[in-house]
PDB file of C-alpha atoms in Angstrom:
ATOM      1  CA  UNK G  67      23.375 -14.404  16.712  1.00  0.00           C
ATOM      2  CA  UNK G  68      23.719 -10.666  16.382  1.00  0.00           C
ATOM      3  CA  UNK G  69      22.629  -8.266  18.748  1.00  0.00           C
ATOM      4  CA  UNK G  70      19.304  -7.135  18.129  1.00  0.00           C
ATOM      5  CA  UNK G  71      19.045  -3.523  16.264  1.00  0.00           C
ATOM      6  CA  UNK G  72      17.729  -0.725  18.769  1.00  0.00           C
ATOM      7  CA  UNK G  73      14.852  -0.041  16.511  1.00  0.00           C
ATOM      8  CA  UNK G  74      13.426  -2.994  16.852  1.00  0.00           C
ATOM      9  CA  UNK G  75      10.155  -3.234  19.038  1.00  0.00           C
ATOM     10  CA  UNK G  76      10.764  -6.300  21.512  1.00  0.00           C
ATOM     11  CA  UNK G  77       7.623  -7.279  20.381  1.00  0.00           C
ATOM     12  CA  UNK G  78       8.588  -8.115  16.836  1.00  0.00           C
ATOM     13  CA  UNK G  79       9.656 -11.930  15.873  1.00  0.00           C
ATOM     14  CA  UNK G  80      12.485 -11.235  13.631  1.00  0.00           C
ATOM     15  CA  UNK G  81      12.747 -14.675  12.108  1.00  0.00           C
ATOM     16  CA  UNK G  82       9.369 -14.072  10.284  1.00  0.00           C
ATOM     17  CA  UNK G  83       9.262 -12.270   7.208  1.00  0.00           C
ATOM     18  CA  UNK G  84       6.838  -9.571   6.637  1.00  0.00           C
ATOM     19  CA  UNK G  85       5.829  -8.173   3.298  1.00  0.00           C
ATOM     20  CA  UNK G  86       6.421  -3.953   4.884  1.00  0.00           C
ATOM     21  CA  UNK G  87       9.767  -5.319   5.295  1.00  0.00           C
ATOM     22  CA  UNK G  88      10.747  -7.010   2.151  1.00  0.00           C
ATOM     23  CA  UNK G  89       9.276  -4.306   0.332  1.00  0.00           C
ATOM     24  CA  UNK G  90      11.699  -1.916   1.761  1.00  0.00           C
ATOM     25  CA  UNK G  91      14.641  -4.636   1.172  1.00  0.00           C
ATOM     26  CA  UNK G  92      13.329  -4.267  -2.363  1.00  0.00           C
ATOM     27  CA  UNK G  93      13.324  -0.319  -2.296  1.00  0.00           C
ATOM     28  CA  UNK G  94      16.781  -0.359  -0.983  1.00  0.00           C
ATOM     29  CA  UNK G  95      15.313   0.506   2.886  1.00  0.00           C
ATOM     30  CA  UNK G  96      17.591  -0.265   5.160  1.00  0.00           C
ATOM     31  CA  UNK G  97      14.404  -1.309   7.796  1.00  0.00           C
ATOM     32  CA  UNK G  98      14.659  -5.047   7.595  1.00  0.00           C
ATOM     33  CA  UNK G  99      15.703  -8.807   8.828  1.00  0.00           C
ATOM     34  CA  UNK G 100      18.239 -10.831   7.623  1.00  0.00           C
ATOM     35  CA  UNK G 101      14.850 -13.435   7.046  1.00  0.00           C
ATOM     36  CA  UNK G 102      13.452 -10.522   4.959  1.00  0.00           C
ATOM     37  CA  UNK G 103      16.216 -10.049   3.255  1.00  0.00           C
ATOM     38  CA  UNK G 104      16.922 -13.949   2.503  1.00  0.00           C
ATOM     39  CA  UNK G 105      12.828 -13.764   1.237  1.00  0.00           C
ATOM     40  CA  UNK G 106      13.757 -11.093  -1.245  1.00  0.00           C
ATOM     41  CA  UNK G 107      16.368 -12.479  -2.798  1.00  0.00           C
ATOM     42  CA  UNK G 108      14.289 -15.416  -3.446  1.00  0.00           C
ATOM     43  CA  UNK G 109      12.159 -12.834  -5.185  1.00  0.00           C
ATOM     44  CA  UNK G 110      15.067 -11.112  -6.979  1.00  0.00           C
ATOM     45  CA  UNK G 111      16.170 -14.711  -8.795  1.00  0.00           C
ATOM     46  CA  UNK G 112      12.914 -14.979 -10.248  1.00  0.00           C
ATOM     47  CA  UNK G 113      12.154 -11.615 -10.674  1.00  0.00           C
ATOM     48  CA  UNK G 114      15.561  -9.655 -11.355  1.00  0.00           C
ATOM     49  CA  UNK G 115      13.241  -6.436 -12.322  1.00  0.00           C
ATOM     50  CA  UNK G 116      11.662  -7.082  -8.394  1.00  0.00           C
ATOM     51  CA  UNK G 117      13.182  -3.454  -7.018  1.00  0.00           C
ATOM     52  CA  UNK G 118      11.753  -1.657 -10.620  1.00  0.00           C
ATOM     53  CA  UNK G 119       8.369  -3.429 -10.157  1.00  0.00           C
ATOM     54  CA  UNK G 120       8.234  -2.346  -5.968  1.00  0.00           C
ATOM     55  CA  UNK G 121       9.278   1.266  -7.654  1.00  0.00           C
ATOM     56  CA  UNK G 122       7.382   1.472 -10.175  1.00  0.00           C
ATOM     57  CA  UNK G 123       4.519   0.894  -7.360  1.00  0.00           C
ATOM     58  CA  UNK G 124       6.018   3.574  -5.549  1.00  0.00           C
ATOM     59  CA  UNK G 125       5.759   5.706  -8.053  1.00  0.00           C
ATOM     60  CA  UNK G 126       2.506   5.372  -8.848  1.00  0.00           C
ATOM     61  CA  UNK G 127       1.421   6.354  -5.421  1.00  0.00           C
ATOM     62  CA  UNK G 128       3.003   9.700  -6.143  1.00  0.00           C
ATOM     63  CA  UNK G 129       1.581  10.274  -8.690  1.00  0.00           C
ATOM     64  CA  UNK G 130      -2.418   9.471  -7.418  1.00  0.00           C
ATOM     65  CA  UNK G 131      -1.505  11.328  -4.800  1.00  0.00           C
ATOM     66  CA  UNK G 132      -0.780  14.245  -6.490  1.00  0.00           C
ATOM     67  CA  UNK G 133      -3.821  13.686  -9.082  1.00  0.00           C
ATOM     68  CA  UNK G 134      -5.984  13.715  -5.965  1.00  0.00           C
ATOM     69  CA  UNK G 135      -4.413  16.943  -4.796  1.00  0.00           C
ATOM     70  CA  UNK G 136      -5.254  18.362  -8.140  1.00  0.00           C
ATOM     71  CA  UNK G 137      -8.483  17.024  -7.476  1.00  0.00           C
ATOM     72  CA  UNK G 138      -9.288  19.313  -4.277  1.00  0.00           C
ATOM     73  CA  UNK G 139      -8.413  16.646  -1.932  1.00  0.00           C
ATOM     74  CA  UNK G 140      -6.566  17.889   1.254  1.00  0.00           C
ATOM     75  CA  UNK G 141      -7.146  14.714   3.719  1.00  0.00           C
ATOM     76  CA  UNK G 142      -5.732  11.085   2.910  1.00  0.00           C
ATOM     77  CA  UNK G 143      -6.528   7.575   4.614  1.00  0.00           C
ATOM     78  CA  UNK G 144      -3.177   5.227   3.746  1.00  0.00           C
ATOM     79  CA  UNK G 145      -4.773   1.818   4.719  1.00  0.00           C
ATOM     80  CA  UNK G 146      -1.295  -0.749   4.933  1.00  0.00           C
ATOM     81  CA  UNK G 147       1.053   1.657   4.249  1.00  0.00           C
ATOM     82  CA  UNK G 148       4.038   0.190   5.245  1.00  0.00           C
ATOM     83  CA  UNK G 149       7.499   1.421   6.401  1.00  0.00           C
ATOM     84  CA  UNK G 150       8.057   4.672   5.688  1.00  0.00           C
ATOM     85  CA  UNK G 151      11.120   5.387   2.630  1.00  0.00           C
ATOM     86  CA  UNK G 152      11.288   8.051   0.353  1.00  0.00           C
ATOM     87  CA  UNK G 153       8.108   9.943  -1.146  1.00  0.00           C
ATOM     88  CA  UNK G 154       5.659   9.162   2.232  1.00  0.00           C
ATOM     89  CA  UNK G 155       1.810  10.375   1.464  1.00  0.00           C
ATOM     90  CA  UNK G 156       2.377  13.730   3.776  1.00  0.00           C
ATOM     91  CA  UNK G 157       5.719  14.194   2.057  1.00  0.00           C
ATOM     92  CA  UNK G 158       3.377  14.718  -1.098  1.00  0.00           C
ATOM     93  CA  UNK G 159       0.743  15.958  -0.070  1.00  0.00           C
ATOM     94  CA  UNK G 160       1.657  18.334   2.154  1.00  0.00           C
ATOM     95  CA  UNK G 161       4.289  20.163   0.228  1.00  0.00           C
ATOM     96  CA  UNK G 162       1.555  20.939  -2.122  1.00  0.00           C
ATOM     97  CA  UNK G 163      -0.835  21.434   0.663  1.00  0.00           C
ATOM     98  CA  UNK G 164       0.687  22.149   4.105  1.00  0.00           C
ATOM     99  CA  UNK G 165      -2.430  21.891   5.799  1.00  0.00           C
ATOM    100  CA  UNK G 166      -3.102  18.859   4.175  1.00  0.00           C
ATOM    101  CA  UNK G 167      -4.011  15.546   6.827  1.00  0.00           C
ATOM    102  CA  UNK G 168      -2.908  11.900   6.186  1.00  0.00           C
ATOM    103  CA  UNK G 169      -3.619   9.083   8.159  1.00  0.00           C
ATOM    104  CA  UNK G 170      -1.386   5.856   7.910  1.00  0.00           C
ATOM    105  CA  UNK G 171      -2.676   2.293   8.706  1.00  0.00           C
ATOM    106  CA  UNK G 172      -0.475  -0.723   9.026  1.00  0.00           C
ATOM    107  CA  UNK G 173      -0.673  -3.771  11.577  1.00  0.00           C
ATOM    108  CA  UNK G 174       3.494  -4.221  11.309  1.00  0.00           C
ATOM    109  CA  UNK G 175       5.035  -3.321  14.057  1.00  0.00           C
ATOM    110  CA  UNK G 176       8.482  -2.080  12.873  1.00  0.00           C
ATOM    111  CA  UNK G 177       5.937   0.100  10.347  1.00  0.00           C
ATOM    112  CA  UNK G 178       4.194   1.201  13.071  1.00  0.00           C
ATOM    113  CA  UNK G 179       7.415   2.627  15.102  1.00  0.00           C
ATOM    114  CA  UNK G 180       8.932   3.696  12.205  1.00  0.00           C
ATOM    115  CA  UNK G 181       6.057   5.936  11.308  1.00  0.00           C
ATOM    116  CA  UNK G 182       5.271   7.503  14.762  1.00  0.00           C
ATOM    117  CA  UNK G 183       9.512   9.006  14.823  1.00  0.00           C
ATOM    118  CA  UNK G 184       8.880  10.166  11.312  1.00  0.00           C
ATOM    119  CA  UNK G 185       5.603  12.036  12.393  1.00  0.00           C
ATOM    120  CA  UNK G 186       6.838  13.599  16.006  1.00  0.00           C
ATOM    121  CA  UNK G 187       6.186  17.301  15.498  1.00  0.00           C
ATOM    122  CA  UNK G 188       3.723  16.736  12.361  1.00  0.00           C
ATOM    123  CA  UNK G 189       0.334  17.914  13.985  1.00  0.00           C
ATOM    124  CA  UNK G 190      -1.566  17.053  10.155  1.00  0.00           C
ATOM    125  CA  UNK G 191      -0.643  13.444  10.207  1.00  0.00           C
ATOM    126  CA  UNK G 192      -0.741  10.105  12.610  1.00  0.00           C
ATOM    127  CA  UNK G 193      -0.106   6.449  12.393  1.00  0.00           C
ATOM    128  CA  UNK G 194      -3.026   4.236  13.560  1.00  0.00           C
ATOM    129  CA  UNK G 195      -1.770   0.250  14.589  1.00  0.00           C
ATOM    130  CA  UNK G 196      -4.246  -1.335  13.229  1.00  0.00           C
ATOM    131  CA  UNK G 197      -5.636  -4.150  10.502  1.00  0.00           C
ATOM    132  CA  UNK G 198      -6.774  -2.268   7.012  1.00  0.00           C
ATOM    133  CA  UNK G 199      -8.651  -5.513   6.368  1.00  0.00           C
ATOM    134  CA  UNK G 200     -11.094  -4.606   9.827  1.00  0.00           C
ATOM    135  CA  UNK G 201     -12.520  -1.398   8.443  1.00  0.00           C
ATOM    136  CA  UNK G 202     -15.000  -1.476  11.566  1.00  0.00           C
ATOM    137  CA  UNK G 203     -11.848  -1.201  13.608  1.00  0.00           C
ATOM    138  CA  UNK G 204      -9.857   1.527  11.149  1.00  0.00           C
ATOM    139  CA  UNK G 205     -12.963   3.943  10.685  1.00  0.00           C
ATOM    140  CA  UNK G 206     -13.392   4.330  14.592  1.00  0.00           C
ATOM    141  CA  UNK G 207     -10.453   4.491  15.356  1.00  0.00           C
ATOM    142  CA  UNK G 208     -10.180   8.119  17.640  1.00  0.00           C
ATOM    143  CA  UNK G 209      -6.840   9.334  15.376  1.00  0.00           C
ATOM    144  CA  UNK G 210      -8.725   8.901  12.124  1.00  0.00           C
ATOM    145  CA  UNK G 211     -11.782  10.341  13.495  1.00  0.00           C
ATOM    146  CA  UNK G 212      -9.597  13.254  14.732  1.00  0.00           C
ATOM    147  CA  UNK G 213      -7.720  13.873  11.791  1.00  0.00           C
ATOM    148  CA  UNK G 214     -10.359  12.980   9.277  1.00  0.00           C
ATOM    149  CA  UNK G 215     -13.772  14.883   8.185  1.00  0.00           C
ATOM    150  CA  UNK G 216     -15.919  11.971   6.899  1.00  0.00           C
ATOM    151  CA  UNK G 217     -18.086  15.400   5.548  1.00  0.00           C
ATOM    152  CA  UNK G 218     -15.547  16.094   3.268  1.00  0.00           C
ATOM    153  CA  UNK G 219     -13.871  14.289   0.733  1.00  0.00           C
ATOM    154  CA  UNK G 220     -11.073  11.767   1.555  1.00  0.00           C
ATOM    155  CA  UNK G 221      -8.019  10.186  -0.723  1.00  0.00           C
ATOM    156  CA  UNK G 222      -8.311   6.389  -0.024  1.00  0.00           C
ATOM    157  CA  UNK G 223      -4.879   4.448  -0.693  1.00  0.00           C
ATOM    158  CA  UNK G 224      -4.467   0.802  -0.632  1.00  0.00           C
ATOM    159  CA  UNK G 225      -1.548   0.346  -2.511  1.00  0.00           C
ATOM    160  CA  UNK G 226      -0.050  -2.948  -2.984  1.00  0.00           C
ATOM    161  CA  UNK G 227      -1.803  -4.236  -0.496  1.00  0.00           C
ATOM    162  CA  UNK G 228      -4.692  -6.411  -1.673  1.00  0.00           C
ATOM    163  CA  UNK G 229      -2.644  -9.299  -3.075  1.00  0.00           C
ATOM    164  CA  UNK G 230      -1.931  -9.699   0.654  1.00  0.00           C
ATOM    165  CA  UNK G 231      -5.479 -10.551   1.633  1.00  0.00           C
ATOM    166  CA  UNK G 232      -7.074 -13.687   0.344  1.00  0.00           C
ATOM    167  CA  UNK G 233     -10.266 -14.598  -0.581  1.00  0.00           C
ATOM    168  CA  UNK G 234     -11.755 -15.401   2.546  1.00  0.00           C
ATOM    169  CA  UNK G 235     -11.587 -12.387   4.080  1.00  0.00           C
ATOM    170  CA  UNK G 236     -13.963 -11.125   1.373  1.00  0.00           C
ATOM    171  CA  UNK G 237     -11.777  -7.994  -0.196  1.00  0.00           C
ATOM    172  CA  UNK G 238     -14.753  -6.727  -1.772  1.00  0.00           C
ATOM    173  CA  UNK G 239     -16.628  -6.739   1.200  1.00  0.00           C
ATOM    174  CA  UNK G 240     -13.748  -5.043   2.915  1.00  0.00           C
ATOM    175  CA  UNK G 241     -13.363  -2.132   0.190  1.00  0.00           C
ATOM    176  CA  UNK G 242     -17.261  -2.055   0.279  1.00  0.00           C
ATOM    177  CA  UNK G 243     -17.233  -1.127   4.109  1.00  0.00           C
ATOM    178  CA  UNK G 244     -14.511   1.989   3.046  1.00  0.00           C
ATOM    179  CA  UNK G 245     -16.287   2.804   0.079  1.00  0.00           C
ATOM    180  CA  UNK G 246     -19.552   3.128   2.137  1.00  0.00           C
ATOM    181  CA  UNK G 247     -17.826   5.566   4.811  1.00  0.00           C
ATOM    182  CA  UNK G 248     -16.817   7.797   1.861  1.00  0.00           C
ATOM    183  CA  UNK G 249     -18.595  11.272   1.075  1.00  0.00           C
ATOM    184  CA  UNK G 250     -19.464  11.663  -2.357  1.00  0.00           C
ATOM    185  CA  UNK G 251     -16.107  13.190  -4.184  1.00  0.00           C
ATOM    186  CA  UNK G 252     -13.637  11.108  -2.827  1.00  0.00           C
ATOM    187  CA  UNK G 253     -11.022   9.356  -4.655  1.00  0.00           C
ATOM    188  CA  UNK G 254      -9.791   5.465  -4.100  1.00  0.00           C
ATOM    189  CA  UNK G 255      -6.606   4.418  -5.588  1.00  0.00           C
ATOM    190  CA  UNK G 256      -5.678   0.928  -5.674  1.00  0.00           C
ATOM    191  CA  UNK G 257      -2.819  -1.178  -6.827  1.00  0.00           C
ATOM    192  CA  UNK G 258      -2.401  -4.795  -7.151  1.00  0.00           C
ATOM    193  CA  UNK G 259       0.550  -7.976  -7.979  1.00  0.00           C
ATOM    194  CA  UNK G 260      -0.803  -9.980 -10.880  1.00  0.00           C
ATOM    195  CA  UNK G 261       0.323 -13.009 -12.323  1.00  0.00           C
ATOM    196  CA  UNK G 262      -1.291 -12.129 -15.527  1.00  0.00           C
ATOM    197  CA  UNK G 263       2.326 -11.485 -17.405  1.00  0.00           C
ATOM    198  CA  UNK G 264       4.708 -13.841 -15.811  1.00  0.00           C
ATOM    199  CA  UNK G 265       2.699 -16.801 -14.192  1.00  0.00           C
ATOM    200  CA  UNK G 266       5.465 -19.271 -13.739  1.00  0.00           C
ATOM    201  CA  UNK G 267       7.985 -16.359 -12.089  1.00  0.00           C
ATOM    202  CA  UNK G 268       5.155 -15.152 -10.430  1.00  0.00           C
ATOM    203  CA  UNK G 269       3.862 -18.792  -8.726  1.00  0.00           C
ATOM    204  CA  UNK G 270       8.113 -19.236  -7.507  1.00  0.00           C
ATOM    205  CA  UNK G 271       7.289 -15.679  -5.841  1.00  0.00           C
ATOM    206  CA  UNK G 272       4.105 -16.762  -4.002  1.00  0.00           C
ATOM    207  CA  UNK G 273       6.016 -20.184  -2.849  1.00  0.00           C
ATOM    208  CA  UNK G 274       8.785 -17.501  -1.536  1.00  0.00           C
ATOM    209  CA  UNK G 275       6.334 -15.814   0.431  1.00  0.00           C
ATOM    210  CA  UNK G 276       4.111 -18.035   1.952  1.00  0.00           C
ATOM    211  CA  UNK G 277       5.284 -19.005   4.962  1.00  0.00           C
ATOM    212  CA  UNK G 278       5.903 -15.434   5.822  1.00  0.00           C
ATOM    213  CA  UNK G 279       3.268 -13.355   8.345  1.00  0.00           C
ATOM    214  CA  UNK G 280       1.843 -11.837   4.904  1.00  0.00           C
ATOM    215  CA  UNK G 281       1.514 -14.939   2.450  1.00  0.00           C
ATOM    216  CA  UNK G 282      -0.132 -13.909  -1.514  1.00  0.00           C
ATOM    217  CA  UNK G 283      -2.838 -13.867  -3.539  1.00  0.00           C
ATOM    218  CA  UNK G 284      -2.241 -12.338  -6.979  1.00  0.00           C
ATOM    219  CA  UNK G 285      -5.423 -11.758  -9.238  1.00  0.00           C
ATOM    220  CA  UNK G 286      -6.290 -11.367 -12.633  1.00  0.00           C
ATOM    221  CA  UNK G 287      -6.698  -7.708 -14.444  1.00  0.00           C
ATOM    222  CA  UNK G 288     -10.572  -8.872 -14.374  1.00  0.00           C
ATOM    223  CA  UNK G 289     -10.345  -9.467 -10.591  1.00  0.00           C
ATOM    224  CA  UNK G 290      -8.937  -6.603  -9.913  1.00  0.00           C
ATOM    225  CA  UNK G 291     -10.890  -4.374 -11.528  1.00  0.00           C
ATOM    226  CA  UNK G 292     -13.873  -5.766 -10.067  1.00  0.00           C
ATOM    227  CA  UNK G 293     -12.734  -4.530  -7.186  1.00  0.00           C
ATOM    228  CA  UNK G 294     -13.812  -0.872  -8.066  1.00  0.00           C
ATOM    229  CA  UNK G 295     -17.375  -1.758  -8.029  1.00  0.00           C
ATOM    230  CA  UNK G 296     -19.506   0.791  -7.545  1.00  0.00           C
ATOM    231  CA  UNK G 297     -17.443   4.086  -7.851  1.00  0.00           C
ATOM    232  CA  UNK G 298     -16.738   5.305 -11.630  1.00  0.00           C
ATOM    233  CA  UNK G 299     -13.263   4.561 -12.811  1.00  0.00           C
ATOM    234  CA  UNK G 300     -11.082   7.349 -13.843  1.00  0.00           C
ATOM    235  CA  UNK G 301      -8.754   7.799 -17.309  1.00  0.00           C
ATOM    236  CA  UNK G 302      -7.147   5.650 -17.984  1.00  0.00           C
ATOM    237  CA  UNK G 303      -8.758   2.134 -16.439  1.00  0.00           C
ATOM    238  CA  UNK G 304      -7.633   0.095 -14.672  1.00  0.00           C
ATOM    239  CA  UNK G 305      -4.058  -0.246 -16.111  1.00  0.00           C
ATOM    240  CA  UNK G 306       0.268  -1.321 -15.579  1.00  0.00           C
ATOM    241  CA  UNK G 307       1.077   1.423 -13.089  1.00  0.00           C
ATOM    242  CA  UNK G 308       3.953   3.109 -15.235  1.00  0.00           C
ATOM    243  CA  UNK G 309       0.928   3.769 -17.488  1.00  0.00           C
ATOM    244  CA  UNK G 310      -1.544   4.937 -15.084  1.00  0.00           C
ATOM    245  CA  UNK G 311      -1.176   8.698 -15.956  1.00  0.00           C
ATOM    246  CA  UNK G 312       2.469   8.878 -16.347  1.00  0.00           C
ATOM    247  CA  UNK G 313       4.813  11.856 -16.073  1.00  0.00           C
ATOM    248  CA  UNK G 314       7.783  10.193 -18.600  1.00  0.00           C
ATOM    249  CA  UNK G 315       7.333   8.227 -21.461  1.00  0.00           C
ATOM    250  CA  UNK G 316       7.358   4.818 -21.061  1.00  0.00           C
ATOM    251  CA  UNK G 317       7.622   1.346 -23.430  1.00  0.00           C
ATOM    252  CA  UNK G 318       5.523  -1.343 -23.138  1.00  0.00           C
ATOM    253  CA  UNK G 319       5.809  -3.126 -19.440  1.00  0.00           C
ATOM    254  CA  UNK G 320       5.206  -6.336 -18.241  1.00  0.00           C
ATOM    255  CA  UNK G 321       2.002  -6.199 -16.540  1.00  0.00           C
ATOM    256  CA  UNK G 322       3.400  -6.889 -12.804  1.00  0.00           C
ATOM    257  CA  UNK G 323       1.185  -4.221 -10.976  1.00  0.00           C
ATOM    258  CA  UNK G 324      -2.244  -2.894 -11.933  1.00  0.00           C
ATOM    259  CA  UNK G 325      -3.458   0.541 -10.913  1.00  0.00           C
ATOM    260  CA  UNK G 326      -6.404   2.126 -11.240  1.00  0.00           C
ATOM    261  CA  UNK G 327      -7.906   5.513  -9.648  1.00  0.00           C
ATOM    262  CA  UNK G 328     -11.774   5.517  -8.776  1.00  0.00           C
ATOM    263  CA  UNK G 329     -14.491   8.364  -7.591  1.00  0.00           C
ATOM    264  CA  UNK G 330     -17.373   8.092  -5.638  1.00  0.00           C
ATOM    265  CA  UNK G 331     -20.227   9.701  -7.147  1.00  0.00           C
TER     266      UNK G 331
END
């Protein structure tokens, strides 16, 4: 067995994968397991377009969070926001907006860690350890309430994070409990895995996963949009992420990963 990497919280059970971490292996982060790294190659042989599909992701979080600058928005909440790589939400946002504030949320520890070196010095933005599915426990939590005015408007994120929670912890209910804690003005943007395009690919990927700590749920484009009830859906919909307001031209995609950027009114 090889030693065990200095960055690695003692805490952490490296022979279970965790989604933050395959995600990175799929990004080309350098912040995971050998198990996470055996996981996403399972996902690669089914999906060989698995790092442009965790990109393509990526990139659509740059560009909401940009949109939302636009917007007026100058304070985000990153609810399960994984290990940090290139293109973080304060890396945006605050070289448009210096004084802009981000909070991230993630229950992984090695996210977690990884987040609170990145932020050392960086009075606008914190790291809360925490579940995004326990909003109770997010919303009070005394860094968010620090670094967050609930008076103001706030840029929710939950990006690629939902196909992670299943049914019975009632994701509606648990966007509901955000949505509620808004002020009017505030912008949601949410991304989610389908199986809409590729179901047979896409079932080998969920069998890959699900005796990992974060086991999936993908969801239809009708599921998924549901999941915007009550706020008013922005141009263009609910939509593939390379065509959710895109700054290069792009073909027709498979529809891995819907996106979709909301308001409360």
């Amino acid at each position: 067995m090889t030693d065990r990497p200095t960055w690695v919280p003692d805490s952490i059970n490296t022979e279970l994968p965790s989604a933050a971490r395959v995600y990175d292996y799929l990004l080309g982060g350098g912040h995971n397991f050998a198990i996470d790294r055996v996981v996403g190659e399972k996902v690669l042989r089914v999906l060989p377009n698995g790092g442009q599909i965790a990109g393509s992701n990526r990139a659509f979080l740059r560009r909401a969070v940009l949109f939302m600058i636009d917007q007026g928005i100058t304070q985000f909440l990153d609810l399960g926001s994984g290990i940090p790589t290139v293109g973080n939400v304060h890396e945006i946002a605050q070289q448009a907006d210096p004084n802009a504030r981000v909070v991230y949320v993630d229950y992984d520890e090695v996210a977690v860690t990884h987040s609170e070196l990145l932020l050392q010095g960086n009075e606008n933005a914190t790291v809360v350890a925490a579940d995004a599915t326990r909003p109770d426990r997010v919303l009070s939590a005394p860094a968010v309430r620090k670094t967050l005015d609930f008076d103001k408007p706030v840029g929710l994120l939950m990006v690629a994070v939902l196909h992670f929670v299943p049914d019975e912890k009632k994701p509606h209910d648990v966007l509901t409990q955000y949505f509620d804690a808004l002020p009017a003005g505030s912008l949601v943007a949410l991304s989610h895995l389908t199986a809409d395009g590729k179901p047979d690919e896409m079932a080998e990927v969920v069998e890959a996963m699900k005796n990992s700590r974060d086991p999936m749920y993908f969801r239809t484009h009708a599921e998924f949009a549901a999941m915007f009830e009550g706020l008013e859906v922005l141009d263009p919909g609910v939509v593939s992420a390379p065509h959710w307001r895109p700054d290069v031209d792009y073909d027709t995609s498979p529809e891995d990963v819907y996106a979709g950027v909301a308001r409360k009114v």
